mmCIF file of C-alpha atoms in Angstrom:
data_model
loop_
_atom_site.group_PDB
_atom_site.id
_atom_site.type_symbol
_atom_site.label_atom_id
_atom_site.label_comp_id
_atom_site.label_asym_id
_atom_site.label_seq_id
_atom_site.Cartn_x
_atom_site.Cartn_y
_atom_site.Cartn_z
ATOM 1 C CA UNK Z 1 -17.278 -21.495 -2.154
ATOM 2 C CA UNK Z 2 -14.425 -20.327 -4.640
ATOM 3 C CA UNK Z 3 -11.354 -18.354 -4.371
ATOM 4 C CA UNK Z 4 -10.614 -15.860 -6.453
ATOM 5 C CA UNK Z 5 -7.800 -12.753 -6.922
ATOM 6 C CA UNK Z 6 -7.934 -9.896 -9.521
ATOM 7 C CA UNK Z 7 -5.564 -7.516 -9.305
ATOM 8 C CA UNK Z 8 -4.569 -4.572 -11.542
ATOM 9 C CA UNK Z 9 -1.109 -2.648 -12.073
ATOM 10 C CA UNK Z 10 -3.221 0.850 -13.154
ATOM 11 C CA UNK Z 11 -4.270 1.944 -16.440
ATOM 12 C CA UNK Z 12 -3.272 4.766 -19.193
ATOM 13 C CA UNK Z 13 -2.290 5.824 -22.657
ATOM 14 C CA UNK Z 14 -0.457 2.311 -22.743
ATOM 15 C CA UNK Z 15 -1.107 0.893 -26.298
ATOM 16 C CA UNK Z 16 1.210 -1.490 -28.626
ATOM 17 C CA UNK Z 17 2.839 1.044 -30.071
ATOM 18 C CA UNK Z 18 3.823 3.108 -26.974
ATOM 19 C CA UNK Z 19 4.794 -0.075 -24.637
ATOM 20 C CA UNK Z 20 8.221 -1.302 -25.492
ATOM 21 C CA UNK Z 21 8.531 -5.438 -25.561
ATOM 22 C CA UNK Z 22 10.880 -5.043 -22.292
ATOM 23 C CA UNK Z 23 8.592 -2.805 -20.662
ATOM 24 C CA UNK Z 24 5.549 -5.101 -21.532
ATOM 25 C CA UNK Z 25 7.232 -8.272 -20.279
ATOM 26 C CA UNK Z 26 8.561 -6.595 -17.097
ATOM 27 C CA UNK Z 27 4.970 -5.344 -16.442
ATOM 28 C CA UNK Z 28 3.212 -9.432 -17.526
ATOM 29 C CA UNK Z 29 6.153 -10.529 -14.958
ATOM 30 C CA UNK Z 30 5.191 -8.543 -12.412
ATOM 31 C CA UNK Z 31 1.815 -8.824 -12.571
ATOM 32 C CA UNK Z 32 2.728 -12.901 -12.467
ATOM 33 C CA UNK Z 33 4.489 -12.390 -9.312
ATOM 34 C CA UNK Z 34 1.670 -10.373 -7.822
ATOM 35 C CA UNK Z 35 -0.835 -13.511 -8.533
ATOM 36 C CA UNK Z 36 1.660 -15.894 -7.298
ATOM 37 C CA UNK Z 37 1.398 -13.894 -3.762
ATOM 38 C CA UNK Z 38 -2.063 -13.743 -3.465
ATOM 39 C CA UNK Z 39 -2.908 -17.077 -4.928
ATOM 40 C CA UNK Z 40 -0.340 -19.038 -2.596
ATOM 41 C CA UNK Z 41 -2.691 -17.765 0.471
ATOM 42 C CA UNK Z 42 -6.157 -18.571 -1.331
ATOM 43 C CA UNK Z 43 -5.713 -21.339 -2.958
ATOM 44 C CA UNK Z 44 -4.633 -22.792 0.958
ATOM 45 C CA UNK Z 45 -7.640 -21.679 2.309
ATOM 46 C CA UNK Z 46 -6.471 -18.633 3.665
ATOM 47 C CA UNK Z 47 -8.182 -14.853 3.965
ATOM 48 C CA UNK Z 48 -9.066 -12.085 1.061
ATOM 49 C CA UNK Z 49 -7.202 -9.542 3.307
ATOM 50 C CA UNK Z 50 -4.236 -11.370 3.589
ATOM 51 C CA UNK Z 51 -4.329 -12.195 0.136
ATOM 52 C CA UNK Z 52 -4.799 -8.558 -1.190
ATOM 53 C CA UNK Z 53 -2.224 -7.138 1.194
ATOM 54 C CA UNK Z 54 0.127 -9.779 -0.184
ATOM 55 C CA UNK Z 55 -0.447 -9.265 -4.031
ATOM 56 C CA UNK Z 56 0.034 -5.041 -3.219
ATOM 57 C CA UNK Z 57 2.927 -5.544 -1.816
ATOM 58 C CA UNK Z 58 4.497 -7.392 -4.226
ATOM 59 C CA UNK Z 59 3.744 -4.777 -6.773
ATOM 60 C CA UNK Z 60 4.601 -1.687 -4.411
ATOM 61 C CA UNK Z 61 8.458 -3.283 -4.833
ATOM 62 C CA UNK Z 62 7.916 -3.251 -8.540
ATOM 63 C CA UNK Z 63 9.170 -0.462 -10.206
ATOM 64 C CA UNK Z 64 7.551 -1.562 -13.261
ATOM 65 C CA UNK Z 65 4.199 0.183 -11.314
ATOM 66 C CA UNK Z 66 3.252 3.676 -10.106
ATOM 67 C CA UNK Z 67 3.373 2.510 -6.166
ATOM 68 C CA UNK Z 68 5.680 2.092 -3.652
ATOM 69 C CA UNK Z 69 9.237 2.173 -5.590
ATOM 70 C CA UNK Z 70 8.625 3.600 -8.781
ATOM 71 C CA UNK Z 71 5.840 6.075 -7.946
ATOM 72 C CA UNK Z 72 5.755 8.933 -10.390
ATOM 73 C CA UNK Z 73 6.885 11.985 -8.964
ATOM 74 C CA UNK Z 74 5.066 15.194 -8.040
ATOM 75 C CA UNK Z 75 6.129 18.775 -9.334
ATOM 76 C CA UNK Z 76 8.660 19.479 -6.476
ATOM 77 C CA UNK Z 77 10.512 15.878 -7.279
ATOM 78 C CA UNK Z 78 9.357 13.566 -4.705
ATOM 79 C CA UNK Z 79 7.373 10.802 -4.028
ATOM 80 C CA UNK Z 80 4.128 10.888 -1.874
ATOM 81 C CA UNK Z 81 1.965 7.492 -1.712
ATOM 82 C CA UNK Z 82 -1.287 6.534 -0.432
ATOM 83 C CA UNK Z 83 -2.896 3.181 -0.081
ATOM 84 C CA UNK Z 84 -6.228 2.103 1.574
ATOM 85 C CA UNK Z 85 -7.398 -1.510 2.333
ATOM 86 C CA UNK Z 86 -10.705 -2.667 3.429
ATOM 87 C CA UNK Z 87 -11.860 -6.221 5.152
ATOM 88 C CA UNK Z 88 -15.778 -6.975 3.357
ATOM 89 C CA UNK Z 89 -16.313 -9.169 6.222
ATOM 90 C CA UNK Z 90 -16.597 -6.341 8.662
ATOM 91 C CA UNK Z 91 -16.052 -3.479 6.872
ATOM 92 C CA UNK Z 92 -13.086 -1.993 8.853
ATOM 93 C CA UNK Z 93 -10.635 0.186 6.859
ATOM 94 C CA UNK Z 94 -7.868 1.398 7.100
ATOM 95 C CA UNK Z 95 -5.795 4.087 4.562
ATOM 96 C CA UNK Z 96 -2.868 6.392 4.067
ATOM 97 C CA UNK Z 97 -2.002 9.493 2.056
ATOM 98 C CA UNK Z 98 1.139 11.461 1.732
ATOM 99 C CA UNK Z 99 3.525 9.493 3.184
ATOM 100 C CA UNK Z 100 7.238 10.075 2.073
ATOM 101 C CA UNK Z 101 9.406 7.304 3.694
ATOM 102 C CA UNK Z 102 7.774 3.846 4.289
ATOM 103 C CA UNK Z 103 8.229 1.501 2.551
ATOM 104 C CA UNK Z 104 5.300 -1.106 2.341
ATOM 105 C CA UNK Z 105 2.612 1.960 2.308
ATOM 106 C CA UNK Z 106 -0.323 -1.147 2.176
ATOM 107 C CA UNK Z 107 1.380 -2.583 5.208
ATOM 108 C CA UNK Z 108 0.883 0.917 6.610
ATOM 109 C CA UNK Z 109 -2.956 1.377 5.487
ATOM 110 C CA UNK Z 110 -3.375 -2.163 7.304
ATOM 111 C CA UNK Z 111 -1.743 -0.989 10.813
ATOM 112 C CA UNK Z 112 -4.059 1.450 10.678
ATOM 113 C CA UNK Z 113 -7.090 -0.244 10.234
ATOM 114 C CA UNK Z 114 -5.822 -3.021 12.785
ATOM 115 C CA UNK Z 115 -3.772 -0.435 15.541
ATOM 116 C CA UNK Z 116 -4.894 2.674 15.354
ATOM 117 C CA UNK Z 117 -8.795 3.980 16.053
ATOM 118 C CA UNK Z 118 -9.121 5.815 13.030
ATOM 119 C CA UNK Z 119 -9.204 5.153 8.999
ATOM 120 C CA UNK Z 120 -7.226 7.573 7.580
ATOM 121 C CA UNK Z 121 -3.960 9.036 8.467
ATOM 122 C CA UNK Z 122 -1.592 10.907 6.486
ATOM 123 C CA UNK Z 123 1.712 13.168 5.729
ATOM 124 C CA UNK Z 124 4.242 13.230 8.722
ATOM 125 C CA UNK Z 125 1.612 11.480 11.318
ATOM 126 C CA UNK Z 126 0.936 8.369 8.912
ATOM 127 C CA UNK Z 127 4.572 8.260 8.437
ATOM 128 C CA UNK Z 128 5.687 7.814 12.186
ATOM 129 C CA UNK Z 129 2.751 5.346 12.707
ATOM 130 C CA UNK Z 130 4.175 3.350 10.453
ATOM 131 C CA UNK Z 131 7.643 3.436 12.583
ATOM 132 C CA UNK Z 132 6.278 3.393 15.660
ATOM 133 C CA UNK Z 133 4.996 0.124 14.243
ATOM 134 C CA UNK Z 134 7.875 -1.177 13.132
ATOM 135 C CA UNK Z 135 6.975 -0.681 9.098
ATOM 136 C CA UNK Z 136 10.554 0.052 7.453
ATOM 137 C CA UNK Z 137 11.165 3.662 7.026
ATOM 138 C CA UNK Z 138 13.475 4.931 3.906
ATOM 139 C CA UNK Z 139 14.541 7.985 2.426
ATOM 140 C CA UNK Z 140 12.246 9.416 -0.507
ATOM 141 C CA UNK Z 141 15.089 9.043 -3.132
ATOM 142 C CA UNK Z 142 14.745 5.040 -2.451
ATOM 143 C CA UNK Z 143 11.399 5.215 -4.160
ATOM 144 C CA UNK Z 144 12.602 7.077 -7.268
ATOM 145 C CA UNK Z 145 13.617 5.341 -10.626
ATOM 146 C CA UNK Z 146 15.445 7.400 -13.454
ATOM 147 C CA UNK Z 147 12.272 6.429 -15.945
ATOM 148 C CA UNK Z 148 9.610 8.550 -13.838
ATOM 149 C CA UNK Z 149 12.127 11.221 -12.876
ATOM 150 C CA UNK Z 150 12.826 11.646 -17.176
ATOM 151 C CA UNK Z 151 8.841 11.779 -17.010
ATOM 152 C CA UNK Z 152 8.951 14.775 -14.376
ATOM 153 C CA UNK Z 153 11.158 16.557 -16.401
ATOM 154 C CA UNK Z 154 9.477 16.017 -19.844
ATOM 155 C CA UNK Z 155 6.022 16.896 -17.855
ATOM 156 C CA UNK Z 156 8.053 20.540 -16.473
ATOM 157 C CA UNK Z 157 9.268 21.365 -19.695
ATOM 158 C CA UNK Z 158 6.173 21.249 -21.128
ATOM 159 C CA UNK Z 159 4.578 23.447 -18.551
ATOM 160 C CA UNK Z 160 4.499 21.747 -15.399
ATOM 161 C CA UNK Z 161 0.565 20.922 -15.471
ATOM 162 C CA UNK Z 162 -0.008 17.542 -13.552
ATOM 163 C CA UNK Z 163 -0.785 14.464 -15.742
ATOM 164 C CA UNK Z 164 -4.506 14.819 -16.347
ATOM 165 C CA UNK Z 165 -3.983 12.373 -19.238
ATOM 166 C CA UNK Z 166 -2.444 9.389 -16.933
ATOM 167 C CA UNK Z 167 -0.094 9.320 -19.837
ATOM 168 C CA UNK Z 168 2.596 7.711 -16.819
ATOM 169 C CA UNK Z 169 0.452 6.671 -14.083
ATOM 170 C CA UNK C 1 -1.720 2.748 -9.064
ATOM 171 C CA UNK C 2 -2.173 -0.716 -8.057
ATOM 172 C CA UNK C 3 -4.777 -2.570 -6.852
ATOM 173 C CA UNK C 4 -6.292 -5.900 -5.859
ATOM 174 C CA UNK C 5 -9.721 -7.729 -4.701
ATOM 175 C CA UNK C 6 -10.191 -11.323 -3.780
ATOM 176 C CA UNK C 7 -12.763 -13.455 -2.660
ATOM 177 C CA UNK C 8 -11.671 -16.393 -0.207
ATOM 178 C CA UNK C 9 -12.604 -20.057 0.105
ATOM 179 C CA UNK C 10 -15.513 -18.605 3.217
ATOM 180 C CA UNK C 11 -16.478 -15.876 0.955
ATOM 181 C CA UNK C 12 -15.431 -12.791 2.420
ATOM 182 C CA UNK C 13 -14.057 -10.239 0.011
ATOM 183 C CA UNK C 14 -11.100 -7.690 0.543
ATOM 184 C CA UNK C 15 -9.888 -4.762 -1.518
ATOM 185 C CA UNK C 16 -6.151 -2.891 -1.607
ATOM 186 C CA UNK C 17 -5.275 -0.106 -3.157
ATOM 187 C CA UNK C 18 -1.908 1.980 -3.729
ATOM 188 C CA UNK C 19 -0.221 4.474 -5.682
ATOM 189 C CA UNK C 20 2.586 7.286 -5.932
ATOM 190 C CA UNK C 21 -0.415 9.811 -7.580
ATOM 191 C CA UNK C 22 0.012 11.827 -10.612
ATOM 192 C CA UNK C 23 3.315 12.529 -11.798
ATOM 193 C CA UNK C 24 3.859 16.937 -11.354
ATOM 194 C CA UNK C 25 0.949 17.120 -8.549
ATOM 195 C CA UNK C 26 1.222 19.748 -6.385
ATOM 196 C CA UNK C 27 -0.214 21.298 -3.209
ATOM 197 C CA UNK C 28 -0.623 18.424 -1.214
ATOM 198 C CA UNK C 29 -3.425 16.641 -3.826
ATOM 199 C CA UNK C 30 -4.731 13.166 -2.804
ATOM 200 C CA UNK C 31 -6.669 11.335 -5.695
ATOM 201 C CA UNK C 32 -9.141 8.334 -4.845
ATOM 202 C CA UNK C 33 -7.100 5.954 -3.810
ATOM 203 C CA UNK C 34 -7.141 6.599 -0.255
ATOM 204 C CA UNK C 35 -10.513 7.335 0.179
ATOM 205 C CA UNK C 36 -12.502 4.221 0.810
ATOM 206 C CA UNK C 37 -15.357 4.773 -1.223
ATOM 207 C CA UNK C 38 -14.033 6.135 -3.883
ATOM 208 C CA UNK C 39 -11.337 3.786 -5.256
ATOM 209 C CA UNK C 40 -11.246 1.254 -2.519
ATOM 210 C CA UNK C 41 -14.054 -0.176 -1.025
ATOM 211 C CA UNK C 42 -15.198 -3.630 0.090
ATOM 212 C CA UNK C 43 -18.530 -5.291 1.379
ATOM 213 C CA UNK C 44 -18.925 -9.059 1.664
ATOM 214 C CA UNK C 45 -22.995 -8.030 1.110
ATOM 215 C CA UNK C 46 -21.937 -6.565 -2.518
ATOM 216 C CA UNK C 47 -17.824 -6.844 -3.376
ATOM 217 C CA UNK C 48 -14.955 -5.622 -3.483
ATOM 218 C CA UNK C 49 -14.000 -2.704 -5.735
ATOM 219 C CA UNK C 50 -10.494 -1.208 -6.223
ATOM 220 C CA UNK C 51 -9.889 1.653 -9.132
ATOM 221 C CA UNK C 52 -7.540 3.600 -11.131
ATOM 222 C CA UNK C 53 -7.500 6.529 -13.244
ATOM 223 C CA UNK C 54 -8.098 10.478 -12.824
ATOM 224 C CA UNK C 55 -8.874 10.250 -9.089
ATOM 225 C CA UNK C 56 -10.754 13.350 -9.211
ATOM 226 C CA UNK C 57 -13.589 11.808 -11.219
ATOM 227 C CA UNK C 58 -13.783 8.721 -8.977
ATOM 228 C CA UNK C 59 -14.211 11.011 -5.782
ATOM 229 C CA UNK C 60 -16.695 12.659 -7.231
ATOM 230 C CA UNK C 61 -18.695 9.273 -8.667
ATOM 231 C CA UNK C 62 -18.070 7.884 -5.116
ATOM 232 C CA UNK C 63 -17.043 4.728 -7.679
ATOM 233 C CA UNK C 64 -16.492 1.905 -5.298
ATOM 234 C CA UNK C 65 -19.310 2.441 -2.616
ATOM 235 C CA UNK C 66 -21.477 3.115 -5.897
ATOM 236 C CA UNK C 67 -20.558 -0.031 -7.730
ATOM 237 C CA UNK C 68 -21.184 -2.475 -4.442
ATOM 238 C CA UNK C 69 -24.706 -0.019 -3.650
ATOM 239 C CA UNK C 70 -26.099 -0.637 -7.065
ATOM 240 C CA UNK C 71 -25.697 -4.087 -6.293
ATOM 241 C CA UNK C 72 -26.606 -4.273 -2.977
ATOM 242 C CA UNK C 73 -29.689 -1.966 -3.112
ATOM 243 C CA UNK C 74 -30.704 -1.677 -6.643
ATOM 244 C CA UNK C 75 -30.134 -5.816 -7.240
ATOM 245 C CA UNK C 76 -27.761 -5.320 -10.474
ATOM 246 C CA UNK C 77 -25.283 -7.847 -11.319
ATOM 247 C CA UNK C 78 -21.374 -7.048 -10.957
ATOM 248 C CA UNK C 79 -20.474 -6.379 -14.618
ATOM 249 C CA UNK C 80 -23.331 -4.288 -14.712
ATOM 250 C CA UNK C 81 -22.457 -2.526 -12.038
ATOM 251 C CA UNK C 82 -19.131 -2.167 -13.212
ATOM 252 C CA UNK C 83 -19.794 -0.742 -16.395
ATOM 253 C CA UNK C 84 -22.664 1.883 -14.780
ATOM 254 C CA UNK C 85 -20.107 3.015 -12.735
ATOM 255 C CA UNK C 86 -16.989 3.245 -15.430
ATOM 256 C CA UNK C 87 -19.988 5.332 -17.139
ATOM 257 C CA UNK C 88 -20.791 7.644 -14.753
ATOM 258 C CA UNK C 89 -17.047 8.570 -14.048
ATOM 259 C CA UNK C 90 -17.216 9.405 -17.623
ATOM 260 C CA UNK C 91 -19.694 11.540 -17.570
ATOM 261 C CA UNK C 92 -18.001 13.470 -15.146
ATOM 262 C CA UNK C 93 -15.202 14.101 -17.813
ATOM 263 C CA UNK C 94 -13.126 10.858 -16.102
ATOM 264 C CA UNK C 95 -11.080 8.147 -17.981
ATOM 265 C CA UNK C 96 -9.824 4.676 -16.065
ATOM 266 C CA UNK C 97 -10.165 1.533 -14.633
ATOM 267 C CA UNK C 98 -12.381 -0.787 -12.072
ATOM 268 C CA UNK C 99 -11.885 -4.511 -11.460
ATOM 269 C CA UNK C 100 -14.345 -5.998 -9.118
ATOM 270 C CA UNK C 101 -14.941 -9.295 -7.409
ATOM 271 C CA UNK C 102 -18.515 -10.601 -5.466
ATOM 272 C CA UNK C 103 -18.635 -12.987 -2.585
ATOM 273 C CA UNK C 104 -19.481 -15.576 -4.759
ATOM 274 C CA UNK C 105 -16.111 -15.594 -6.858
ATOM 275 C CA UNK C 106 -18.021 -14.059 -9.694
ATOM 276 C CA UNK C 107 -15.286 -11.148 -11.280
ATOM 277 C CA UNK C 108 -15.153 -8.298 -13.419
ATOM 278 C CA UNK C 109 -12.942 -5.639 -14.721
ATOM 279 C CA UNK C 110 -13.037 -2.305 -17.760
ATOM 280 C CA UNK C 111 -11.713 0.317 -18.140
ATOM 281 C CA UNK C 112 -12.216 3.634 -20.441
ATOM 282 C CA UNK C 113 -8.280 4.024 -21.507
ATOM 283 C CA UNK C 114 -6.221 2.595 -24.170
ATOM 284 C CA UNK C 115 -4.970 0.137 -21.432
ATOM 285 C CA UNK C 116 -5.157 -1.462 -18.008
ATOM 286 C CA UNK C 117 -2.275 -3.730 -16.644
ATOM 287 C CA UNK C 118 -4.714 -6.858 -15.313
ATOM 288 C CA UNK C 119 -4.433 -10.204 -13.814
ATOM 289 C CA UNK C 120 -6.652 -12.618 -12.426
ATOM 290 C CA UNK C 121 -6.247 -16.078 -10.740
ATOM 291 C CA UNK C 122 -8.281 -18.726 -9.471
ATOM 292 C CA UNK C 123 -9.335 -22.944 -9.434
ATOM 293 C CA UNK C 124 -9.716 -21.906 -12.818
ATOM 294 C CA UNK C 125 -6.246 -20.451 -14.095
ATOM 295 C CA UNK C 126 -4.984 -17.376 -14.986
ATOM 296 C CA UNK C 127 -5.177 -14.231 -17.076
ATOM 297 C CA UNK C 128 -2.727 -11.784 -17.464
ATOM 298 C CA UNK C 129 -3.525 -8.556 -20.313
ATOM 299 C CA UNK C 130 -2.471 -4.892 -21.002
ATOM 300 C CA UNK C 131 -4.377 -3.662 -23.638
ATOM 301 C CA UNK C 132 -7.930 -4.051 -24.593
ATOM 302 C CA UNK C 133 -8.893 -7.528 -25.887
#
């Protein structure tokens, strides 16, 4: 049997002429660094959960990607993330929505699945979970980069209506 | 959002998926992400799925269960399934992404916008691309 990881960094109105060089190599770099987490833990042998928590966690730190730090912000200037993770052997599950301060929201979605009876928690509750599981808590403003805040505001001064068009996400 | 499915060396399958949303959502909105069926889901009888995109549409195509039911119960092949799916989202006025991987190692992504940031990696190598080929 082979190994194998595929892992995307979202999609959107990204074409050549909209993607600055910097931005595309930060993005190929990341997306490098994601495959170098997963594939360390396959290529040994080890499990497609561990693997796929790995690689999402590597790109939740990336700002370069709407998750974890860098989220886009919603209309009142915050950050609110969700993540879900599921194990094909058994079909557990475990997910998150709405959280404001932890950090490693996949690590959260996992916990879940693996500590708690239920599959989805969110808002305040999925946010002391996480603490009460040790998952690092931080304040909202960690999450927030001056790129998706100038999006916010560009977004509000054209109206306000949320990004139907993924133009940022 | 982010995501990522693998297959390991005993064939089990996983799927992860995160995100911050849509930038200027309001009223406490939760897209597909979250919601395993929708844009995460996993089934070593089928795949794994994870998506991105305008989570509204995925909800409502139930994307991820519906890619690894087509090819659990109706039989299809993954990029088949794949593309069915990526369909039906549009149909439902939708634009994004799926990638995909079986318990056999067997992968497959697409995606209905002007890009997707993707990766893969396995015994094989590597590919990394933004926009479509």
């Amino acid at each position: 049997m082979t190994w194998k990881l595929v892992i995307h960094g979202g999609c959107g109105a990204m074409r050549p002429e909209n993607v600055t060089a910097e931005q595309e190599e930060l993005a190929r770099a990341g997306l490098n660094l994601a495959l170098d987490a997963g594939e360390a833990i396959l290529a040994s042998g080890g499990a497609a959960l561990d693997a796929v928590e790995a690689a999402a966690r590597a790109l939740e730190e990336n700002p370069a990607f709407n998750a974890g730090r860098g989220s886009v912000l919603t209309a009142d200037g915050h950050v609110e993330l969700d993540a879900a993770i599921m194990d094909g052997s058994d079909r557990r599950a475990g997910a998150v929505a709405g959280m404001r301060t932890t950090r490693a929201p996949i690590a959260a979605a996992r916990a879940a699945m693996e500590h708690s009876p239920h599959v989805l928690l969110t808002y305040e509750g999925a946010d002391r979970f996480a603490a009460e599981q040790g998952i690092e808590q931080v304040d909202n403003r960690w999450f927030v980069t001056p790129e998706r805040q100038a999006q916010l505001d560009r977004i509000m001064a054209a109206g306000g209506k949320f990004d139907t068009d993924i133009k940022y996400g | 959002t982010i995501g990522a499915v693998a297959c390991d060396s005993r064939g089990h399958v996983a799927a992860a998926t995160s995100t911050g949303g849509l930038t200027a959502k309001r009223w406490g909105r939760i897209g597909d992400s979250p919601l395993i069926g929708a844009g995460t889901y996993a089934d070593d009888r089928a795949g794994a799925v994870s998506a991105t995109g305008l989570g509204e549409s995925f909800i409502r195509a139930v994307a991820a269960h519906e890619l690894c039911a087509q090819i659990r119960i109706g039989g299809e092949g993954l990029r088949a399934a794949l593309d069915a799916v990526l369909a039906d989202v549009g149909a439902l006025g939708g634009t994004g992404g799926l990638i995909a991987v079986g318990p056999n190692g067997e992968s497959a992504w697409g995606f209905t916008t002007p890009g997707m940031y993707r990766a893969s990696a396995g015994p094989e190598g590597r590919q990394v691309a933004i926009y479509a080929e």
